[in-house]
PDB file of C-alpha atoms in Angstrom:
ATOM      1  CA  ALA A  95     -14.760   2.246  -0.060  1.00  0.00           C
ATOM      2  CA  ASP A  96     -18.509   1.935   0.450  1.00  0.00           C
ATOM      3  CA  GLU A  97     -18.149  -0.446   3.390  1.00  0.00           C
ATOM      4  CA  LEU A  98     -15.465   1.690   5.029  1.00  0.00           C
ATOM      5  CA  SER A  99     -17.589   4.811   4.602  1.00  0.00           C
ATOM      6  CA  LYS A 100     -20.587   3.109   6.195  1.00  0.00           C
ATOM      7  CA  ILE A 101     -18.509   2.120   9.225  1.00  0.00           C
ATOM      8  CA  LEU A 102     -17.190   5.662   9.654  1.00  0.00           C
ATOM      9  CA  LEU A 103     -20.627   7.236   9.188  1.00  0.00           C
ATOM     10  CA  GLU A 104     -22.086   4.907  11.804  1.00  0.00           C
ATOM     11  CA  ALA A 105     -19.223   5.752  14.178  1.00  0.00           C
ATOM     12  CA  CYS A 106     -19.948   9.456  13.688  1.00  0.00           C
ATOM     13  CA  ARG A 107     -23.657   8.950  14.257  1.00  0.00           C
ATOM     14  CA  THR A 108     -23.136   6.995  17.486  1.00  0.00           C
ATOM     15  CA  LYS A 109     -20.088   9.039  18.563  1.00  0.00           C
ATOM     16  CA  GLN A 110     -17.864   5.981  18.785  1.00  0.00           C
ATOM     17  CA  THR A 111     -14.076   5.956  18.754  1.00  0.00           C
ATOM     18  CA  VAL A 112     -12.543   3.919  15.939  1.00  0.00           C
ATOM     19  CA  GLU A 113      -9.005   2.770  15.201  1.00  0.00           C
ATOM     20  CA  MET A 114      -8.399   4.305  11.786  1.00  0.00           C
ATOM     21  CA  GLN A 115      -5.225   2.397  10.980  1.00  0.00           C
ATOM     22  CA  ASP A 116      -6.921  -0.928  11.693  1.00  0.00           C
ATOM     23  CA  LEU A 117      -9.802   0.021   9.410  1.00  0.00           C
ATOM     24  CA  PHE A 118      -7.414   1.100   6.669  1.00  0.00           C
ATOM     25  CA  LEU A 119      -5.422  -2.132   6.971  1.00  0.00           C
ATOM     26  CA  ARG A 120      -8.575  -4.193   6.579  1.00  0.00           C
ATOM     27  CA  SER A 121      -9.882  -1.996   3.782  1.00  0.00           C
ATOM     28  CA  THR A 122      -6.641  -2.169   1.812  1.00  0.00           C
ATOM     29  CA  MET A 123      -6.569  -5.942   2.294  1.00  0.00           C
ATOM     30  CA  ASP A 124      -9.998  -6.087   0.648  1.00  0.00           C
ATOM     31  CA  SER A 125      -8.889  -3.805  -2.192  1.00  0.00           C
ATOM     32  CA  ILE A 126      -5.590  -5.574  -2.836  1.00  0.00           C
ATOM     33  CA  CYS A 127      -7.207  -9.021  -2.871  1.00  0.00           C
ATOM     34  CA  LYS A 128      -9.962  -7.805  -5.186  1.00  0.00           C
ATOM     35  CA  VAL A 129      -7.448  -6.401  -7.663  1.00  0.00           C
ATOM     36  CA  GLY A 130      -4.909  -9.191  -7.195  1.00  0.00           C
ATOM     37  CA  PHE A 131      -7.077 -12.295  -6.781  1.00  0.00           C
ATOM     38  CA  GLY A 132     -10.487 -11.136  -7.936  1.00  0.00           C
ATOM     39  CA  LEU A 133     -11.622 -12.242  -4.486  1.00  0.00           C
ATOM     40  CA  GLU A 134     -13.978 -10.624  -1.983  1.00  0.00           C
ATOM     41  CA  MET A 135     -12.257 -10.873   1.418  1.00  0.00           C
ATOM     42  CA  ASN A 136     -14.854  -8.910   3.424  1.00  0.00           C
ATOM     43  CA  SER A 137     -12.211  -7.997   5.998  1.00  0.00           C
ATOM     44  CA  LEU A 138     -14.298  -5.038   7.154  1.00  0.00           C
ATOM     45  CA  SER A 139     -17.298  -7.224   7.878  1.00  0.00           C
ATOM     46  CA  LYS A 140     -17.877  -8.235  11.487  1.00  0.00           C
ATOM     47  CA  SER A 141     -18.993 -11.633  10.247  1.00  0.00           C
ATOM     48  CA  ASN A 142     -15.724 -12.220   8.413  1.00  0.00           C
ATOM     49  CA  SER A 143     -14.544 -15.753   9.161  1.00  0.00           C
ATOM     50  CA  GLY A 144     -13.332 -18.904   7.463  1.00  0.00           C
ATOM     51  CA  PRO A 145     -10.292 -19.280   5.182  1.00  0.00           C
ATOM     52  CA  GLU A 146     -10.225 -15.592   4.269  1.00  0.00           C
ATOM     53  CA  ALA A 147      -9.944 -14.516   7.906  1.00  0.00           C
ATOM     54  CA  SER A 148      -7.309 -17.177   8.602  1.00  0.00           C
ATOM     55  CA  PHE A 149      -5.302 -15.981   5.610  1.00  0.00           C
ATOM     56  CA  THR A 150      -5.436 -12.366   6.785  1.00  0.00           C
ATOM     57  CA  ARG A 151      -4.291 -13.271  10.296  1.00  0.00           C
ATOM     58  CA  ALA A 152      -1.514 -15.516   8.975  1.00  0.00           C
ATOM     59  CA  PHE A 153      -0.335 -12.833   6.544  1.00  0.00           C
ATOM     60  CA  ASP A 154      -0.119 -10.256   9.342  1.00  0.00           C
ATOM     61  CA  THR A 155       1.638 -12.695  11.665  1.00  0.00           C
ATOM     62  CA  ALA A 156       4.228 -13.703   9.064  1.00  0.00           C
ATOM     63  CA  SER A 157       4.927 -10.049   8.253  1.00  0.00           C
ATOM     64  CA  SER A 158       5.484  -9.294  11.942  1.00  0.00           C
ATOM     65  CA  MET A 159       7.791 -12.272  12.387  1.00  0.00           C
ATOM     66  CA  VAL A 160       9.953 -11.158   9.458  1.00  0.00           C
ATOM     67  CA  LEU A 161      10.453  -7.768  11.100  1.00  0.00           C
ATOM     68  CA  TRP A 162      11.181  -9.441  14.423  1.00  0.00           C
ATOM     69  CA  ARG A 163      14.194 -11.155  12.841  1.00  0.00           C
ATOM     70  CA  TYR A 164      15.961  -7.789  12.761  1.00  0.00           C
ATOM     71  CA  LEU A 165      15.862  -7.743  16.572  1.00  0.00           C
ATOM     72  CA  ASP A 166      16.157 -11.428  17.418  1.00  0.00           C
ATOM     73  CA  ILE A 167      19.774 -12.573  17.086  1.00  0.00           C
ATOM     74  CA  PHE A 168      18.696 -16.172  17.718  1.00  0.00           C
ATOM     75  CA  TRP A 169      16.159 -16.423  14.893  1.00  0.00           C
ATOM     76  CA  LYS A 170      18.264 -18.848  12.838  1.00  0.00           C
ATOM     77  CA  PHE A 171      18.641 -21.055  15.894  1.00  0.00           C
ATOM     78  CA  LYS A 172      14.858 -20.998  16.393  1.00  0.00           C
ATOM     79  CA  ARG A 173      14.269 -21.748  12.727  1.00  0.00           C
ATOM     80  CA  TYR A 174      16.613 -24.749  12.844  1.00  0.00           C
ATOM     81  CA  PHE A 175      14.807 -26.251  15.842  1.00  0.00           C
ATOM     82  CA  ASN A 176      11.383 -24.958  14.718  1.00  0.00           C
ATOM     83  CA  ILE A 177      10.605 -23.250  18.014  1.00  0.00           C
ATOM     84  CA  GLY A 178       9.260 -19.906  19.235  1.00  0.00           C
ATOM     85  CA  SER A 179       8.629 -17.146  16.724  1.00  0.00           C
ATOM     86  CA  GLU A 180      10.056 -19.190  13.850  1.00  0.00           C
ATOM     87  CA  ALA A 181       7.597 -22.021  14.473  1.00  0.00           C
ATOM     88  CA  ILE A 182       4.773 -19.485  14.422  1.00  0.00           C
ATOM     89  CA  MET A 183       6.126 -17.995  11.219  1.00  0.00           C
ATOM     90  CA  LYS A 184       6.421 -21.401   9.545  1.00  0.00           C
ATOM     91  CA  GLU A 185       2.808 -22.235  10.371  1.00  0.00           C
ATOM     92  CA  SER A 186       1.639 -18.815   9.172  1.00  0.00           C
ATOM     93  CA  ILE A 187       3.472 -19.175   5.860  1.00  0.00           C
ATOM     94  CA  LYS A 188       1.861 -22.585   5.361  1.00  0.00           C
ATOM     95  CA  THR A 189      -1.581 -21.052   5.904  1.00  0.00           C
ATOM     96  CA  VAL A 190      -0.809 -18.277   3.414  1.00  0.00           C
ATOM     97  CA  ASP A 191       0.574 -20.730   0.839  1.00  0.00           C
ATOM     98  CA  ASP A 192      -2.370 -23.109   1.138  1.00  0.00           C
ATOM     99  CA  PHE A 193      -4.829 -20.269   0.626  1.00  0.00           C
ATOM    100  CA  VAL A 194      -3.030 -18.708  -2.352  1.00  0.00           C
ATOM    101  CA  TYR A 195      -2.304 -22.011  -4.108  1.00  0.00           C
ATOM    102  CA  LYS A 196      -5.946 -23.013  -3.754  1.00  0.00           C
ATOM    103  CA  ILE A 197      -7.032 -19.777  -5.429  1.00  0.00           C
ATOM    104  CA  ILE A 198      -4.503 -20.238  -8.243  1.00  0.00           C
ATOM    105  CA  ARG A 199      -5.634 -23.813  -8.941  1.00  0.00           C
ATOM    106  CA  ARG A 200      -9.290 -22.838  -8.833  1.00  0.00           C
ATOM    107  CA  ARG A 201      -8.753 -19.903 -11.177  1.00  0.00           C
ATOM    108  CA  ARG A 202      -6.853 -22.099 -13.642  1.00  0.00           C
ATOM    109  CA  GLN A 203      -9.759 -24.554 -13.634  1.00  0.00           C
ATOM    110  CA  GLU A 204     -12.311 -21.779 -14.162  1.00  0.00           C
ATOM    111  CA  ILE A 205     -10.405 -20.320 -17.093  1.00  0.00           C
ATOM    112  CA  SER A 206      -9.842 -23.752 -18.614  1.00  0.00           C
ATOM    113  CA  ALA A 207     -13.517 -24.704 -18.279  1.00  0.00           C
ATOM    114  CA  GLN A 208     -14.694 -21.448 -19.857  1.00  0.00           C
ATOM    115  CA  ASN A 209     -12.036 -21.642 -22.564  1.00  0.00           C
ATOM    116  CA  SER A 210     -11.627 -17.897 -22.142  1.00  0.00           C
ATOM    117  CA  ASN A 211     -10.342 -15.364 -19.647  1.00  0.00           C
ATOM    118  CA  GLU A 212     -12.759 -12.503 -19.107  1.00  0.00           C
ATOM    119  CA  LYS A 213     -11.568 -11.605 -15.602  1.00  0.00           C
ATOM    120  CA  THR A 214      -9.364  -8.550 -15.179  1.00  0.00           C
ATOM    121  CA  ASP A 215      -7.625  -9.270 -11.866  1.00  0.00           C
ATOM    122  CA  ILE A 216      -3.844  -9.649 -11.820  1.00  0.00           C
ATOM    123  CA  LEU A 217      -3.919 -13.392 -11.188  1.00  0.00           C
ATOM    124  CA  SER A 218      -6.176 -14.063 -14.173  1.00  0.00           C
ATOM    125  CA  ARG A 219      -4.018 -11.938 -16.437  1.00  0.00           C
ATOM    126  CA  PHE A 220      -0.866 -13.800 -15.451  1.00  0.00           C
ATOM    127  CA  ILE A 221      -2.595 -17.157 -15.827  1.00  0.00           C
ATOM    128  CA  GLY A 222      -3.497 -16.085 -19.348  1.00  0.00           C
ATOM    129  CA  LEU A 223       0.184 -15.438 -20.005  1.00  0.00           C
ATOM    130  CA  SER A 224       1.161 -18.735 -18.398  1.00  0.00           C
ATOM    131  CA  GLU A 225      -0.793 -20.624 -21.041  1.00  0.00           C
ATOM    132  CA  LYS A 226       1.817 -19.412 -23.526  1.00  0.00           C
ATOM    133  CA  GLU A 227       4.841 -20.011 -21.275  1.00  0.00           C
ATOM    134  CA  PRO A 228       3.798 -22.611 -18.672  1.00  0.00           C
ATOM    135  CA  GLU A 229       7.390 -23.485 -17.775  1.00  0.00           C
ATOM    136  CA  LYS A 230       8.091 -19.904 -16.684  1.00  0.00           C
ATOM    137  CA  LEU A 231       4.852 -18.996 -14.916  1.00  0.00           C
ATOM    138  CA  SER A 232       4.460 -21.845 -12.448  1.00  0.00           C
ATOM    139  CA  ASP A 233       2.064 -21.778  -9.498  1.00  0.00           C
ATOM    140  CA  LYS A 234       4.974 -20.854  -7.233  1.00  0.00           C
ATOM    141  CA  TYR A 235       5.911 -17.963  -9.511  1.00  0.00           C
ATOM    142  CA  LEU A 236       2.312 -16.727  -9.496  1.00  0.00           C
ATOM    143  CA  ARG A 237       2.213 -16.999  -5.711  1.00  0.00           C
ATOM    144  CA  ASP A 238       5.363 -14.889  -5.436  1.00  0.00           C
ATOM    145  CA  ILE A 239       3.914 -12.220  -7.731  1.00  0.00           C
ATOM    146  CA  LEU A 240       0.668 -11.982  -5.785  1.00  0.00           C
ATOM    147  CA  LEU A 241       2.294 -11.866  -2.360  1.00  0.00           C
ATOM    148  CA  ASN A 242       4.836  -9.273  -3.492  1.00  0.00           C
ATOM    149  CA  PHE A 243       1.956  -7.206  -4.810  1.00  0.00           C
ATOM    150  CA  MET A 244       0.219  -7.445  -1.442  1.00  0.00           C
ATOM    151  CA  ILE A 245       3.336  -6.708   0.598  1.00  0.00           C
ATOM    152  CA  ALA A 246       4.169  -3.674  -1.530  1.00  0.00           C
ATOM    153  CA  GLY A 247       0.687  -2.187  -1.604  1.00  0.00           C
ATOM    154  CA  ARG A 248      -1.218  -3.085   1.532  1.00  0.00           C
ATOM    155  CA  ASP A 249       0.639  -1.795   4.601  1.00  0.00           C
ATOM    156  CA  THR A 250       2.164   1.141   2.734  1.00  0.00           C
ATOM    157  CA  THR A 251      -1.236   2.378   1.572  1.00  0.00           C
ATOM    158  CA  ALA A 252      -2.880   1.888   4.960  1.00  0.00           C
ATOM    159  CA  GLY A 253      -0.024   3.625   6.757  1.00  0.00           C
ATOM    160  CA  THR A 254      -0.050   6.583   4.386  1.00  0.00           C
ATOM    161  CA  LEU A 255      -3.813   7.007   4.723  1.00  0.00           C
ATOM    162  CA  SER A 256      -3.490   6.919   8.510  1.00  0.00           C
ATOM    163  CA  TRP A 257      -0.896   9.690   8.501  1.00  0.00           C
ATOM    164  CA  PHE A 258      -2.926  11.607   5.906  1.00  0.00           C
ATOM    165  CA  PHE A 259      -5.995  11.792   8.121  1.00  0.00           C
ATOM    166  CA  PHE A 260      -3.844  12.554  11.154  1.00  0.00           C
ATOM    167  CA  LEU A 261      -2.393  15.552   9.334  1.00  0.00           C
ATOM    168  CA  LEU A 262      -5.830  16.676   8.168  1.00  0.00           C
ATOM    169  CA  CYS A 263      -7.009  16.668  11.782  1.00  0.00           C
ATOM    170  CA  LYS A 264      -4.002  18.794  12.722  1.00  0.00           C
ATOM    171  CA  ASN A 265      -4.515  21.148   9.768  1.00  0.00           C
ATOM    172  CA  PRO A 266      -8.223  22.012   9.394  1.00  0.00           C
ATOM    173  CA  GLY A 267      -7.402  24.654   6.783  1.00  0.00           C
ATOM    174  CA  VAL A 268      -6.075  21.974   4.447  1.00  0.00           C
ATOM    175  CA  GLU A 269      -9.149  19.862   5.116  1.00  0.00           C
ATOM    176  CA  GLU A 270     -11.419  22.744   4.103  1.00  0.00           C
ATOM    177  CA  LYS A 271      -9.535  23.227   0.835  1.00  0.00           C
ATOM    178  CA  LEU A 272      -9.772  19.507   0.073  1.00  0.00           C
ATOM    179  CA  LEU A 273     -13.510  19.461   0.707  1.00  0.00           C
ATOM    180  CA  GLN A 274     -13.933  22.467  -1.556  1.00  0.00           C
ATOM    181  CA  GLU A 275     -11.952  20.789  -4.331  1.00  0.00           C
ATOM    182  CA  ILE A 276     -14.028  17.619  -4.028  1.00  0.00           C
ATOM    183  CA  HIS A 277     -17.203  19.676  -4.167  1.00  0.00           C
ATOM    184  CA  ASP A 278     -16.048  21.621  -7.218  1.00  0.00           C
ATOM    185  CA  VAL A 279     -14.591  18.727  -9.204  1.00  0.00           C
ATOM    186  CA  VAL A 280     -16.851  15.816  -8.315  1.00  0.00           C
ATOM    187  CA  MET A 281     -20.196  17.079  -7.163  1.00  0.00           C
ATOM    188  CA  GLU A 282     -20.759  20.031  -9.462  1.00  0.00           C
ATOM    189  CA  LYS A 283     -18.762  19.313 -12.605  1.00  0.00           C
ATOM    190  CA  GLU A 284     -19.201  15.557 -12.825  1.00  0.00           C
ATOM    191  CA  CYS A 285     -22.160  14.232 -10.879  1.00  0.00           C
ATOM    192  CA  GLY A 286     -24.435  17.042  -9.909  1.00  0.00           C
ATOM    193  CA  SER A 287     -25.958  16.724  -6.438  1.00  0.00           C
ATOM    194  CA  LEU A 288     -25.009  13.441  -4.791  1.00  0.00           C
ATOM    195  CA  GLN A 289     -27.348  13.995  -1.846  1.00  0.00           C
ATOM    196  CA  GLU A 290     -24.793  12.446   0.496  1.00  0.00           C
ATOM    197  CA  SER A 291     -24.905   9.105  -1.324  1.00  0.00           C
ATOM    198  CA  ILE A 292     -21.629   7.288  -0.766  1.00  0.00           C
ATOM    199  CA  SER A 293     -22.333   4.797  -3.558  1.00  0.00           C
ATOM    200  CA  MET A 294     -22.936   7.541  -6.104  1.00  0.00           C
ATOM    201  CA  PHE A 295     -19.891   9.423  -4.874  1.00  0.00           C
ATOM    202  CA  SER A 296     -17.577   6.411  -5.275  1.00  0.00           C
ATOM    203  CA  GLN A 297     -18.911   5.760  -8.775  1.00  0.00           C
ATOM    204  CA  CYS A 298     -17.929   9.281  -9.750  1.00  0.00           C
ATOM    205  CA  LEU A 299     -14.291   8.828  -8.721  1.00  0.00           C
ATOM    206  CA  THR A 300     -13.004   7.936 -12.155  1.00  0.00           C
ATOM    207  CA  HIS A 301      -9.397   8.408 -13.265  1.00  0.00           C
ATOM    208  CA  ARG A 302     -10.463  11.495 -15.194  1.00  0.00           C
ATOM    209  CA  VAL A 303     -12.011  13.032 -12.084  1.00  0.00           C
ATOM    210  CA  LEU A 304      -9.064  12.177  -9.843  1.00  0.00           C
ATOM    211  CA  ASP A 305      -6.659  13.719 -12.355  1.00  0.00           C
ATOM    212  CA  LYS A 306      -8.379  17.054 -11.729  1.00  0.00           C
ATOM    213  CA  MET A 307      -7.827  16.907  -7.966  1.00  0.00           C
ATOM    214  CA  HIS A 308      -4.470  18.654  -7.839  1.00  0.00           C
ATOM    215  CA  TYR A 309      -4.789  19.712  -4.205  1.00  0.00           C
ATOM    216  CA  LEU A 310      -5.559  16.138  -3.155  1.00  0.00           C
ATOM    217  CA  HIS A 311      -2.494  14.933  -5.072  1.00  0.00           C
ATOM    218  CA  ALA A 312      -0.401  17.611  -3.391  1.00  0.00           C
ATOM    219  CA  SER A 313      -1.741  16.719   0.064  1.00  0.00           C
ATOM    220  CA  LEU A 314      -0.955  13.034  -0.352  1.00  0.00           C
ATOM    221  CA  SER A 315       2.531  13.837  -1.659  1.00  0.00           C
ATOM    222  CA  GLU A 316       3.106  16.152   1.289  1.00  0.00           C
ATOM    223  CA  THR A 317       2.025  13.335   3.614  1.00  0.00           C
ATOM    224  CA  LEU A 318       4.525  10.969   2.011  1.00  0.00           C
ATOM    225  CA  ARG A 319       7.237  13.618   2.271  1.00  0.00           C
ATOM    226  CA  LEU A 320       6.805  13.936   6.033  1.00  0.00           C
ATOM    227  CA  TYR A 321       5.795  10.342   6.754  1.00  0.00           C
ATOM    228  CA  PRO A 322       7.130   8.104   3.967  1.00  0.00           C
ATOM    229  CA  ALA A 323       5.727   4.586   3.846  1.00  0.00           C
ATOM    230  CA  VAL A 324       9.319   3.283   3.943  1.00  0.00           C
ATOM    231  CA  PRO A 325      11.138   5.699   6.281  1.00  0.00           C
ATOM    232  CA  VAL A 326      14.491   3.892   5.990  1.00  0.00           C
ATOM    233  CA  ASP A 327      15.624   2.015   2.908  1.00  0.00           C
ATOM    234  CA  ALA A 328      18.739   0.504   1.371  1.00  0.00           C
ATOM    235  CA  LYS A 329      20.144  -0.326  -2.045  1.00  0.00           C
ATOM    236  CA  HIS A 330      22.664  -2.982  -2.985  1.00  0.00           C
ATOM    237  CA  VAL A 331      25.431  -1.928  -5.352  1.00  0.00           C
ATOM    238  CA  ASP A 332      25.204  -4.056  -8.491  1.00  0.00           C
ATOM    239  CA  SER A 333      28.567  -2.968  -9.909  1.00  0.00           C
ATOM    240  CA  ASP A 334      31.448  -0.646  -9.040  1.00  0.00           C
ATOM    241  CA  ASP A 335      30.370   2.971  -9.305  1.00  0.00           C
ATOM    242  CA  ILE A 336      31.190   6.521  -8.233  1.00  0.00           C
ATOM    243  CA  LEU A 337      28.670   8.809  -6.552  1.00  0.00           C
ATOM    244  CA  PRO A 338      28.337  12.449  -7.705  1.00  0.00           C
ATOM    245  CA  ASP A 339      30.411  13.601  -4.715  1.00  0.00           C
ATOM    246  CA  GLY A 340      33.288  11.339  -5.766  1.00  0.00           C
ATOM    247  CA  TYR A 341      32.699   8.557  -3.249  1.00  0.00           C
ATOM    248  CA  ARG A 342      33.656   5.176  -4.702  1.00  0.00           C
ATOM    249  CA  MET A 343      31.408   2.177  -4.195  1.00  0.00           C
ATOM    250  CA  LYS A 344      32.262  -1.456  -4.743  1.00  0.00           C
ATOM    251  CA  LYS A 345      29.993  -4.182  -6.036  1.00  0.00           C
ATOM    252  CA  GLY A 346      28.134  -5.734  -3.111  1.00  0.00           C
ATOM    253  CA  ASP A 347      28.202  -2.613  -0.933  1.00  0.00           C
ATOM    254  CA  LEU A 348      25.041  -1.599   0.906  1.00  0.00           C
ATOM    255  CA  VAL A 349      23.874   2.007   0.598  1.00  0.00           C
ATOM    256  CA  ASN A 350      21.381   3.183   3.207  1.00  0.00           C
ATOM    257  CA  TYR A 351      19.280   6.309   2.881  1.00  0.00           C
ATOM    258  CA  VAL A 352      16.586   7.791   5.110  1.00  0.00           C
ATOM    259  CA  PRO A 353      13.551   9.271   3.297  1.00  0.00           C
ATOM    260  CA  TYR A 354      12.089  10.339   6.655  1.00  0.00           C
ATOM    261  CA  SER A 355      15.035  12.648   7.329  1.00  0.00           C
ATOM    262  CA  MET A 356      15.336  13.777   3.719  1.00  0.00           C
ATOM    263  CA  GLY A 357      11.729  14.976   3.806  1.00  0.00           C
ATOM    264  CA  ARG A 358      12.598  17.313   6.677  1.00  0.00           C
ATOM    265  CA  MET A 359      15.816  18.791   5.292  1.00  0.00           C
ATOM    266  CA  GLU A 360      15.619  22.566   4.932  1.00  0.00           C
ATOM    267  CA  TYR A 361      18.371  22.245   2.341  1.00  0.00           C
ATOM    268  CA  LEU A 362      15.900  20.397   0.101  1.00  0.00           C
ATOM    269  CA  TRP A 363      12.498  21.788   1.086  1.00  0.00           C
ATOM    270  CA  GLY A 364      13.111  25.232   2.560  1.00  0.00           C
ATOM    271  CA  VAL A 365      12.844  26.711   6.036  1.00  0.00           C
ATOM    272  CA  ASP A 366       9.280  25.405   6.429  1.00  0.00           C
ATOM    273  CA  ALA A 367      10.330  21.815   5.710  1.00  0.00           C
ATOM    274  CA  LYS A 368       8.712  20.502   8.899  1.00  0.00           C
ATOM    275  CA  GLU A 369       5.362  22.086   8.101  1.00  0.00           C
ATOM    276  CA  PHE A 370       2.514  20.304   6.346  1.00  0.00           C
ATOM    277  CA  ARG A 371       1.978  22.617   3.392  1.00  0.00           C
ATOM    278  CA  PRO A 372       0.539  20.998   0.234  1.00  0.00           C
ATOM    279  CA  GLU A 373       0.894  24.295  -1.622  1.00  0.00           C
ATOM    280  CA  ARG A 374       4.620  23.616  -2.052  1.00  0.00           C
ATOM    281  CA  TRP A 375       3.630  21.044  -4.697  1.00  0.00           C
ATOM    282  CA  LEU A 376       1.434  23.436  -6.686  1.00  0.00           C
ATOM    283  CA  GLU A 377       2.137  26.066  -9.303  1.00  0.00           C
ATOM    284  CA  ASN A 378      -0.873  28.105 -10.366  1.00  0.00           C
ATOM    285  CA  GLY A 379      -3.041  25.397  -8.837  1.00  0.00           C
ATOM    286  CA  ILE A 380      -1.446  22.612 -10.899  1.00  0.00           C
ATOM    287  CA  PHE A 381       0.442  19.765  -9.240  1.00  0.00           C
ATOM    288  CA  GLN A 382       4.179  19.790  -9.940  1.00  0.00           C
ATOM    289  CA  PRO A 383       6.082  16.523  -9.340  1.00  0.00           C
ATOM    290  CA  GLN A 384       9.510  16.643  -7.716  1.00  0.00           C
ATOM    291  CA  SER A 385      12.714  14.890  -8.684  1.00  0.00           C
ATOM    292  CA  PRO A 386      12.782  11.246  -7.490  1.00  0.00           C
ATOM    293  CA  PHE A 387      16.225  11.991  -6.025  1.00  0.00           C
ATOM    294  CA  LYS A 388      14.610  14.626  -3.810  1.00  0.00           C
ATOM    295  CA  PHE A 389      11.266  12.942  -3.153  1.00  0.00           C
ATOM    296  CA  THR A 390      12.197   9.294  -2.697  1.00  0.00           C
ATOM    297  CA  ALA A 391       8.867   7.825  -1.565  1.00  0.00           C
ATOM    298  CA  PHE A 392       8.576   5.686  -4.706  1.00  0.00           C
ATOM    299  CA  GLN A 393      12.187   4.578  -5.150  1.00  0.00           C
TER     300      GLN A 393
END
């Protein structure tokens, strides 16, 4: 957060145009890898290079190639002959695997040498569990956990933040209310005068402080309602079932639903469904969660 803030402050000072989504993607990569691997990626740094940069590029490339398969009817043919996009994807996956496996092996050695596990990142915690059940938590299993964690949290967070700031720019009244809430909750009640210190500000953003920011919670939820991180999703039917409207489903069926459209249904959200109005989530200033069948962003 500090590094991202410095970049944005410098851009404001020099009146430069920045690509917010790119910055958020790099920032979330740093955050996810710190929490997941306990590793400093420094994706926001201009001097970022070496294995970390190669991993980031390979991860992005592999993700793009997976999506491309939905459009490329010849992808299996390309995979068989190892040509075109599938050859690129194969090489990218190898780069990702080499990087992640190296981290896993190194972390195992560190924990074994110290005869203790004081680190709190996800990888270290799972390695601690693997000491008890080594046959279940193999290096491959740990790799799958870490990459799933990254896939689930990186692009979705960056995309949501991008839409969030887009909506704030379009709705200055909401921005003013958010700034006032931050001032009231963080600066006055928790930290006193921060004197525009980003480092001090970030240190004050504890879970207890964030829990008091009901308007921020409402604004982010409203962003996800209008621009869900997964706008179209599907579920596989695990066993025969009957929907509430009487429709019968068979095991193996595919059920598609569209959170993007659901977030704009007047039937669900009222006549102002297309408007960005965080107040719809508040009652007497307190955030009120909605049914997961109505607000499906976290299904």
